[in-house]
Tab-separated table of C-alpha atoms in Angstrom:
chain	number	residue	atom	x	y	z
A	151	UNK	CA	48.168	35.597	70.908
A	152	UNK	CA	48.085	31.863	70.876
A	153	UNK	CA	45.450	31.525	72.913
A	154	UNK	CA	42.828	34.291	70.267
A	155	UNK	CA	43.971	32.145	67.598
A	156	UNK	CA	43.030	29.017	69.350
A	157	UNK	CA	39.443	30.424	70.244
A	158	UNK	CA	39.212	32.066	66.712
A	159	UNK	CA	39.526	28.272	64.974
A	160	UNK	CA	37.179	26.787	67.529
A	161	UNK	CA	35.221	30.023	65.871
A	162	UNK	CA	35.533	28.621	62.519
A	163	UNK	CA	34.948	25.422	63.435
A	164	UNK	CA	31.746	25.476	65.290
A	165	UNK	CA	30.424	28.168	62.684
A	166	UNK	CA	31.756	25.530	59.852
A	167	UNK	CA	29.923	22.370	61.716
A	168	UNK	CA	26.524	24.153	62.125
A	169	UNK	CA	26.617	25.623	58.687
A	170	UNK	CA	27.500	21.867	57.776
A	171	UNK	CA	24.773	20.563	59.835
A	172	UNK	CA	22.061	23.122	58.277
A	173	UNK	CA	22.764	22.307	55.358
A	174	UNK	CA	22.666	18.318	55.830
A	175	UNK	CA	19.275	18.997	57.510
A	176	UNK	CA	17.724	21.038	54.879
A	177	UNK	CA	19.365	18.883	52.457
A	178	UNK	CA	17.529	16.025	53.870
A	179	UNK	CA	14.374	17.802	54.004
A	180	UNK	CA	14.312	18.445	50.339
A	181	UNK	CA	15.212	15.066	49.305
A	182	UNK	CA	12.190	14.089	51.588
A	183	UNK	CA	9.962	16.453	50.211
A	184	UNK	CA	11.521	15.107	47.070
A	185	UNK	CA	10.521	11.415	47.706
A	186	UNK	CA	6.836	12.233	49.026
A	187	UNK	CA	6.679	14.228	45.801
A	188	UNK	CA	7.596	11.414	43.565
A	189	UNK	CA	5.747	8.905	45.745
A	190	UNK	CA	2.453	10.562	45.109
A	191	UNK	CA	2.794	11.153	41.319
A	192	UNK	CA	3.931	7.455	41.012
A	193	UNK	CA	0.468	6.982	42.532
A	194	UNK	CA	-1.038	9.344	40.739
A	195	UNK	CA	0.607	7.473	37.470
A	196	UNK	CA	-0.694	4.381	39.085
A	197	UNK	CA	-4.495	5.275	39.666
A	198	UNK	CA	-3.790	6.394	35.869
A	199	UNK	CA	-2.628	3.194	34.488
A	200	UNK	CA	-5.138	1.481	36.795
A	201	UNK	CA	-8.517	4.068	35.239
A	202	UNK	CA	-7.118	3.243	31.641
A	203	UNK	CA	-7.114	-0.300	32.181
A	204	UNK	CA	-10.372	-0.567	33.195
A	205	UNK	CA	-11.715	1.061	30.486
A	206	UNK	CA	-9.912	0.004	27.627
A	207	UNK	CA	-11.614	-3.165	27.193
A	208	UNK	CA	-10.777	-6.144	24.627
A	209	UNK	CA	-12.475	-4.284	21.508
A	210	UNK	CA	-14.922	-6.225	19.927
A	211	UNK	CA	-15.937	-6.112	16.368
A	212	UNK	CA	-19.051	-7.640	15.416
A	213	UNK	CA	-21.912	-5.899	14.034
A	214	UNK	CA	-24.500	-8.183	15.496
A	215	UNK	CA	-23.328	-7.670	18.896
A	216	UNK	CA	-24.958	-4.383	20.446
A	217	UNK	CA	-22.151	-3.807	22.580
A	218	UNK	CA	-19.607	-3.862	19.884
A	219	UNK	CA	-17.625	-1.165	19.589
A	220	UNK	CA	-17.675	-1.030	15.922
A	221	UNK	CA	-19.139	2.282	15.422
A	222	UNK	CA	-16.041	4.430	14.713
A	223	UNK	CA	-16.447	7.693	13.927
A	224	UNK	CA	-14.724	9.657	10.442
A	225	UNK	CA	-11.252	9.704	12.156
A	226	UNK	CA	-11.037	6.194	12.738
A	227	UNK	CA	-11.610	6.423	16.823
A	228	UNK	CA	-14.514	4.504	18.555
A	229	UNK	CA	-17.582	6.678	18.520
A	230	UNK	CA	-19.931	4.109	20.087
A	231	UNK	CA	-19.121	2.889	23.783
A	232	UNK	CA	-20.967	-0.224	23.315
A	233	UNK	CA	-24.044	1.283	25.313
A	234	UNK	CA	-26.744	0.864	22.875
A	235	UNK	CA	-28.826	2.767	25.316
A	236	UNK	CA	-26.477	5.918	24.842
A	237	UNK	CA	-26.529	6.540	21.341
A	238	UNK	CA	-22.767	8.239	21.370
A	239	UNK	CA	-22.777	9.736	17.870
A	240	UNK	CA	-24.135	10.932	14.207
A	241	UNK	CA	-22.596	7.463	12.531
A	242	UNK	CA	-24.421	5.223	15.400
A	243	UNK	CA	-27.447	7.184	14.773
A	244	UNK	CA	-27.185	6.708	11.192
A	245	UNK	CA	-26.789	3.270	10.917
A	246	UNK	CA	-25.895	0.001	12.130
A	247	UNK	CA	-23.657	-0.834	9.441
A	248	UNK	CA	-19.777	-1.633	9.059
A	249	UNK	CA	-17.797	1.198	8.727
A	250	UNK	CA	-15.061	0.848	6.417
A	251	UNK	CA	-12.352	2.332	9.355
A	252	UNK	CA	-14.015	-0.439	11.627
A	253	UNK	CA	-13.717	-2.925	8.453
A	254	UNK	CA	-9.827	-2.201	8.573
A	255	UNK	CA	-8.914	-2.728	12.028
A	256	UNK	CA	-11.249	-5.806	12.023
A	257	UNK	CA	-8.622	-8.513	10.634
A	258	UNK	CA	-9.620	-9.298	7.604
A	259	UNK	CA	-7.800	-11.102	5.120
A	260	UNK	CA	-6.076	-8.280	2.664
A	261	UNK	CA	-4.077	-8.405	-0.639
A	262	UNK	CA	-0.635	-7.044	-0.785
A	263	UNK	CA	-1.720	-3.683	-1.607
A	264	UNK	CA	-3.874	-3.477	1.574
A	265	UNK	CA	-7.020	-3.934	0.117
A	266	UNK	CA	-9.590	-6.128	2.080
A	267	UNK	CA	-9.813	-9.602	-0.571
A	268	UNK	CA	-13.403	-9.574	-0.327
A	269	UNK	CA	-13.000	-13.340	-2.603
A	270	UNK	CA	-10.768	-15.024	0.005
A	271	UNK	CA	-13.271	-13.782	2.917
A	272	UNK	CA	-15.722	-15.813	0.797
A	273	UNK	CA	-13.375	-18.833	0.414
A	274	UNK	CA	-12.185	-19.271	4.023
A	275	UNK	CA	-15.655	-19.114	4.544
A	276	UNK	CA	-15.810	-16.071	6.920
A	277	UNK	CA	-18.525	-14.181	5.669
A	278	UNK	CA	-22.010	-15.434	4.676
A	279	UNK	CA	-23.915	-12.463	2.496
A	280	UNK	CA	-27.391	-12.579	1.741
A	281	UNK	CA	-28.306	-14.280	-1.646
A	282	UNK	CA	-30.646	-11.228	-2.570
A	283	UNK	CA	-32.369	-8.544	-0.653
A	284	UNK	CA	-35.961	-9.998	-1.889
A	285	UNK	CA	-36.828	-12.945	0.258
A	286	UNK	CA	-38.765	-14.363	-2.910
A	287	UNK	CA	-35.791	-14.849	-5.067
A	288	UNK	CA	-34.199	-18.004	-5.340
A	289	UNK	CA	-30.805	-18.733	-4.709
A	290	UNK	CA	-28.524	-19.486	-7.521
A	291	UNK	CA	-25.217	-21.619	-7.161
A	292	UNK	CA	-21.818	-20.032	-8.344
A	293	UNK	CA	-21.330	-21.559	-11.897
A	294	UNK	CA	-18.152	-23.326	-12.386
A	295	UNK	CA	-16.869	-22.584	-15.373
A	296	UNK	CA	-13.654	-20.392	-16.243
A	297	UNK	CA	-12.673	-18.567	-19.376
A	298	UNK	CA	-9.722	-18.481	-21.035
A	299	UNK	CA	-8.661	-14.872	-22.567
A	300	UNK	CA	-6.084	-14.778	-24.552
A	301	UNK	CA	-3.878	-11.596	-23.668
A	302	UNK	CA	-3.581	-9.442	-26.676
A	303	UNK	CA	0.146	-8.830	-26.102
A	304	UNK	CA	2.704	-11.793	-27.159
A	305	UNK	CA	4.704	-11.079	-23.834
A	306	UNK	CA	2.254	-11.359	-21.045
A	307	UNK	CA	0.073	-14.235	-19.354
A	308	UNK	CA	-3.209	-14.740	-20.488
A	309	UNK	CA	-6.152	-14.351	-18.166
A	310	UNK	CA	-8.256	-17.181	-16.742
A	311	UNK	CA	-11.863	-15.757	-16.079
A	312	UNK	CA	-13.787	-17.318	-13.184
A	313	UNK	CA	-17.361	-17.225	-13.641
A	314	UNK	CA	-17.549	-19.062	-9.608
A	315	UNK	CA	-16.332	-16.130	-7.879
A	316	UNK	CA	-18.348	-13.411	-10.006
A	317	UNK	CA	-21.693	-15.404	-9.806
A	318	UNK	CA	-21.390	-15.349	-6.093
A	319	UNK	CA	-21.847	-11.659	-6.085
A	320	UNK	CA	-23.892	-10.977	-9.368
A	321	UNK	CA	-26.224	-12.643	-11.282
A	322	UNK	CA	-25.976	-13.363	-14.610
A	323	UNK	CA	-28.079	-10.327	-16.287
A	324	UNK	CA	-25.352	-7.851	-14.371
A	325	UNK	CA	-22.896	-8.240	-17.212
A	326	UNK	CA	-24.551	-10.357	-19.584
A	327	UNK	CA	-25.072	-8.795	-22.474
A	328	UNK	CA	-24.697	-5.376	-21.486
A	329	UNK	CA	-21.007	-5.549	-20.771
A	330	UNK	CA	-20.314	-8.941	-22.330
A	331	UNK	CA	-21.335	-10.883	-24.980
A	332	UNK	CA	-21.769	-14.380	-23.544
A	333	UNK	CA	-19.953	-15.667	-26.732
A	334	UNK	CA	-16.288	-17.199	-26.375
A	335	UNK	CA	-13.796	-14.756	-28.300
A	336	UNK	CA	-16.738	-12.045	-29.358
A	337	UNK	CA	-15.359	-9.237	-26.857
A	338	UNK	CA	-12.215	-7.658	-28.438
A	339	UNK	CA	-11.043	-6.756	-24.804
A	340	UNK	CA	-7.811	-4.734	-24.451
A	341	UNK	CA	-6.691	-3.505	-21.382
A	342	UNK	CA	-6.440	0.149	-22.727
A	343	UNK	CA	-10.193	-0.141	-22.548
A	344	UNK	CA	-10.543	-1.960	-19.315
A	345	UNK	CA	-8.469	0.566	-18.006
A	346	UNK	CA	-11.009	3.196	-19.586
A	347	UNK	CA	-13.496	1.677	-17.581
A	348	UNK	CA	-14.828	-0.735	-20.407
A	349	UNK	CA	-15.461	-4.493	-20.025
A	350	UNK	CA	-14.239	-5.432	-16.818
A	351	UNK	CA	-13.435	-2.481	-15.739
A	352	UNK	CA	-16.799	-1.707	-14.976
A	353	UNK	CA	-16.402	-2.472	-11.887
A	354	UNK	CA	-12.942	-3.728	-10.489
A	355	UNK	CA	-11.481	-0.455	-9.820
A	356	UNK	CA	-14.592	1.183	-8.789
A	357	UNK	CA	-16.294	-1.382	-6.301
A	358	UNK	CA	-14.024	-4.484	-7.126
A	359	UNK	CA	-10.095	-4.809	-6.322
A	360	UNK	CA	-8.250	-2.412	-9.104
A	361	UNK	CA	-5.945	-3.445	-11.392
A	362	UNK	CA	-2.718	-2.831	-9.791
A	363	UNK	CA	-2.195	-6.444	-9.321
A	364	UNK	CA	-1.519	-7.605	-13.092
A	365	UNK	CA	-0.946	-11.177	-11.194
A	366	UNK	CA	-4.190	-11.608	-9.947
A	367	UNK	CA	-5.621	-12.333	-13.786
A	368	UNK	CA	-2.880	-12.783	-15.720
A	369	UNK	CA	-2.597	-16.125	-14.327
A	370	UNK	CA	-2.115	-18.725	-17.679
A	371	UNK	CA	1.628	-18.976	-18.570
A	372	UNK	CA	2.129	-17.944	-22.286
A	373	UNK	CA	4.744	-19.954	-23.901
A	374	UNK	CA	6.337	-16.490	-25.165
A	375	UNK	CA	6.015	-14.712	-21.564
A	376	UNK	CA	7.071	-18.012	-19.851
A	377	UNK	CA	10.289	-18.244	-22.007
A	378	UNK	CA	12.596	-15.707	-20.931
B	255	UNK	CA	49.678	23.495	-10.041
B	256	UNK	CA	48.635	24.052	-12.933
B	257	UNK	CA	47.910	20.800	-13.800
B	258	UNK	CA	45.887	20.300	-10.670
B	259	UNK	CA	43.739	23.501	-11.970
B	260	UNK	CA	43.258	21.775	-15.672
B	261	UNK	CA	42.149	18.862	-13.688
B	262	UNK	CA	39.663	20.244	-11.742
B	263	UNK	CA	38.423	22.591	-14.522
B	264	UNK	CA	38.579	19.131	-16.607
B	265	UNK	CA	36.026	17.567	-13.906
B	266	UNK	CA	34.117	20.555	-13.456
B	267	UNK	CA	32.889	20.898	-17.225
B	268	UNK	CA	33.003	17.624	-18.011
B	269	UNK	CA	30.605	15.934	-15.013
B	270	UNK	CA	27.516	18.210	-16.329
B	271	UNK	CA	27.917	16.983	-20.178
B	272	UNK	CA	28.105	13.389	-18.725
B	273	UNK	CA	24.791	13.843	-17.111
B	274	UNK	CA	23.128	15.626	-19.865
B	275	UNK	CA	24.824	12.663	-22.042
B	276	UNK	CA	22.515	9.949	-19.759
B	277	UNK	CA	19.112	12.504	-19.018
B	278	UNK	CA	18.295	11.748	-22.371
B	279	UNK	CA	14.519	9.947	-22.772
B	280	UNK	CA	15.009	6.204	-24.356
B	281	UNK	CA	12.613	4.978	-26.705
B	282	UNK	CA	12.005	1.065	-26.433
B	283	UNK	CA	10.118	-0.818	-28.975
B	284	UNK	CA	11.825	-4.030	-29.442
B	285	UNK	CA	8.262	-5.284	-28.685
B	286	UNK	CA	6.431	-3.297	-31.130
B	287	UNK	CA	4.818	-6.221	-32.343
B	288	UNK	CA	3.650	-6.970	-29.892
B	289	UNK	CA	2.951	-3.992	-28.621
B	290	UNK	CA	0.914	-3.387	-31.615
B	291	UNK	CA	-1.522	-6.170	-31.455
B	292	UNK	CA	-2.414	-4.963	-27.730
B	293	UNK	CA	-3.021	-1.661	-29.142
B	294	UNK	CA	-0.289	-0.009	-27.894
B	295	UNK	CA	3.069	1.890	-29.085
B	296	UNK	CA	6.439	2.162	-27.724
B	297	UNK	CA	7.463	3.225	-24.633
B	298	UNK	CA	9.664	6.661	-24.079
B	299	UNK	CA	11.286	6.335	-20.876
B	300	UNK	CA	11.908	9.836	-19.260
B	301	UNK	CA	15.574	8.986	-17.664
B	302	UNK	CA	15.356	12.721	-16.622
B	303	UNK	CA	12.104	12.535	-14.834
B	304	UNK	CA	13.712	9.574	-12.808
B	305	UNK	CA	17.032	11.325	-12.137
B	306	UNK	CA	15.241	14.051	-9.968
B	307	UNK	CA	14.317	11.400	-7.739
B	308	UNK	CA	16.666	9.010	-7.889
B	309	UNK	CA	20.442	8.429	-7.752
B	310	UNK	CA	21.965	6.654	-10.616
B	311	UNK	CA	23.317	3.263	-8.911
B	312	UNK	CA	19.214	3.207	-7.280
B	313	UNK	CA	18.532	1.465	-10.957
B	314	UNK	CA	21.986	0.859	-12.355
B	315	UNK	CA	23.405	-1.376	-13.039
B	316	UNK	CA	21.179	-3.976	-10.088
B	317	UNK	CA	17.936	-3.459	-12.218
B	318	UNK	CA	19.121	-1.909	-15.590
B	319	UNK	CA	21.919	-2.576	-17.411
B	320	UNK	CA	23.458	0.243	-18.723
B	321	UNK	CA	23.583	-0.462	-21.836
B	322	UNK	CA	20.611	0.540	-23.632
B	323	UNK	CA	19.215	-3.123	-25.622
B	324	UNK	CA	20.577	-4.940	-23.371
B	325	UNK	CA	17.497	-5.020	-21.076
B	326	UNK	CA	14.870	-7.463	-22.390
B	327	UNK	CA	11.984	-5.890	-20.574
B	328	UNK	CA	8.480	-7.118	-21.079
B	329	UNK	CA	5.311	-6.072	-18.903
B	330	UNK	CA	5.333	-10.123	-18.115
B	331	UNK	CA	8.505	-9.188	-15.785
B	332	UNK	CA	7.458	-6.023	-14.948
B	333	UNK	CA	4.508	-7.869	-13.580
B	334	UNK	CA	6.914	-10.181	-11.985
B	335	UNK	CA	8.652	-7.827	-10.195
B	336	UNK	CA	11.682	-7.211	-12.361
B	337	UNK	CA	12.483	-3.920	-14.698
B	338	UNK	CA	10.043	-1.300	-13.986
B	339	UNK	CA	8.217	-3.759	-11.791
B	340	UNK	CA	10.742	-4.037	-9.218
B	341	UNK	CA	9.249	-4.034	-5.513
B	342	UNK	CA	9.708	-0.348	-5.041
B	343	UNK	CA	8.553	0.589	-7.969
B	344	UNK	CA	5.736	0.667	-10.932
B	345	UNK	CA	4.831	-2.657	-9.135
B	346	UNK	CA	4.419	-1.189	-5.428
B	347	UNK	CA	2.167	1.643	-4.007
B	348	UNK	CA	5.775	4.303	-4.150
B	349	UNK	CA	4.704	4.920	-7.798
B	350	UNK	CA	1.595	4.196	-10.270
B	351	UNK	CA	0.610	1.377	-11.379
B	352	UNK	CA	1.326	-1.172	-13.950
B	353	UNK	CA	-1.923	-0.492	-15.410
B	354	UNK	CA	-1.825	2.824	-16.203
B	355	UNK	CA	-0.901	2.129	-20.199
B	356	UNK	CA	-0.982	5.837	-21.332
B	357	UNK	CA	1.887	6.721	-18.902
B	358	UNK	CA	4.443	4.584	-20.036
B	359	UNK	CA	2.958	3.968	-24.067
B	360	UNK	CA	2.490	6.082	-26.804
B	361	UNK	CA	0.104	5.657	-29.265
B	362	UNK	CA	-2.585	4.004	-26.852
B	363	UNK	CA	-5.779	3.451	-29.022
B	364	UNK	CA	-6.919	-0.025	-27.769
B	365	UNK	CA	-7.323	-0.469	-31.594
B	366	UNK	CA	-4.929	-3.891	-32.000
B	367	UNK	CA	-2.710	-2.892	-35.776
């Protein structure tokens, strides 16, 4: 009796130890299988990392440059590869030109409503435009002379018109007299019109910054508006 | 019990006649004058409008005071960022613009009185 129960646990045990022992070796077959796994999708990952590094290149964004990558196309990703022996797509075909999604990741100096300030490009002296598209025509200095408009309402600042900044963009026959009468205090402006698209809303709003930015013209502290 | 009941019926009827009391639209033309020469009218503020989007202590009393004259608003401070003009408001991209007259105005003729 003794003796079957002795020989029964040295059953148990040996049966226990093996199953122990199968299961430590398959055990440490999966977590090698495990690690080789892991090893070659870190690799994978790697070569990854390594293929998108290479080709993600320092964009550059300069129109004159044919390897620029400054022709985006409608969703705002790079179209061109900076190959200008593969033309990559309809935008580079079309044109050479800045696009306005390339215009937005370029840097530019903006107002705080996000619009590029196309006048503080010209003052920091980072763009250089064209005088005219005729080579004939002579170039004409900005005139230096601002305006004083009074503002119609007793409560806000009145405007100080610069003719500098306008008459590096436009000559002089763009707004006078069609749109203004080149006489001090002869164009009853209100800004019901301007908003209407009359005076100088012509064109700020349309091609020029809008007029969200009272600020930006209002600029001459009335004695009324100032005090209080 | 009872009285707990009275209270709560108390609270019930009485919280939507207090915001009826304030949805009210406010008419401000303490500028008219002024107004008038720019060729505009007074404003009518739609409180109710701005209750659907906002929570009462989003304006009051940090950028209104509650009192109605008590505000001297005047599109100089809205321009400045104050009133109306506050940073997340008519002065900011969250809502239109400052220049939109006809919103805020009525009689808009550009014609100065």
């Amino acid at each position: 009796m003794k003796a079957s129960s002795k020989k029964t646990l040295k059953h148990a045990l040996l049966f226990s130890l093996s199953v122990f022992l199968g299961l430590a070796y398959t055990g440490s077959i999966d977590t090698a299988s495990a690690a080789q796994k892991a090893k070659s999708t870190d690799a994978a990952q790697k070569s990854d990392k390594e293929a998108a590094s290479s080709t993600s290149t320092v964009p550059k964004l300069d129109p004159s440059d044919p390897t620029s990558v400054i022709y985006l196309d409608t969703s705002g990703k790079p179209a061109g590869v900076g190959d200008p022996n593969r033309p990559p797509s309809v935008a580079y075909q079309a044109g050479k030109g800045w696009h306005p999604a390339a215009l937005s990741v370029a840097g530019l100096p903006k107002d705080r409503y996000g619009l590029i300030d196309w006048a503080k490009l010209v003052r920091e002296k980072l763009i250089k435009p064209r005088f005219s598209l005729d080579p004939n025509d002579e170039e004409m200095e900005p005139l230096q002379m601002d305006i004083l408009i009074p503002a119609k309402g007793d409560y806000v600042n009145d405007v100080i018109y610069p003719h500098e900044m306008h008459t590096y963009w436009l000559k002089c026959e763009v707004c006078h007299p069609k749109i203004f009468i080149p006489a001090k205090g002869q164009n009853n402006m209100t800004m019901v019109g301007i908003v209407q698209g009359q005076w100088c809303g012509r064109c700020h709003g349309k091609v020029s910054f809008p007029l969200t930015d009272c600020n930006r013209c209002h600029v001459s502290p009335k004695k009324k508006a100032a005090g209080n | 019990m009872y009285k707990y009941i009275s209270i709560a019926l108390l609270l019930a009827f009485s919280m939507p006649a207090a915001a009826a009391n304030v949805a009210k639209e406010i008419k401000l033309d303490s500028k008219v004058a002024s107004m008038h020469k720019a060729g505009v009218g007074p404003v009518i503020f739609p409180h109710a409008l701005h209750e659907k989007t906002y929570k009462c202590n989003d304006c009051h009393p940090k950028i209104f005071k509650d009192k109605h004259g008590d505000n001297d608003i005047s599109m100089k401070k809205n321009m400045d960022g104050q009133y109306c003009g506050s940073p997340n408001c008519h002065n900011s991209q969250k809502a239109f613009a400052l220049f939109n007259c006809s919103k805020c105005h009525t009689e808009v003729t550009g014609k100065p009185k």
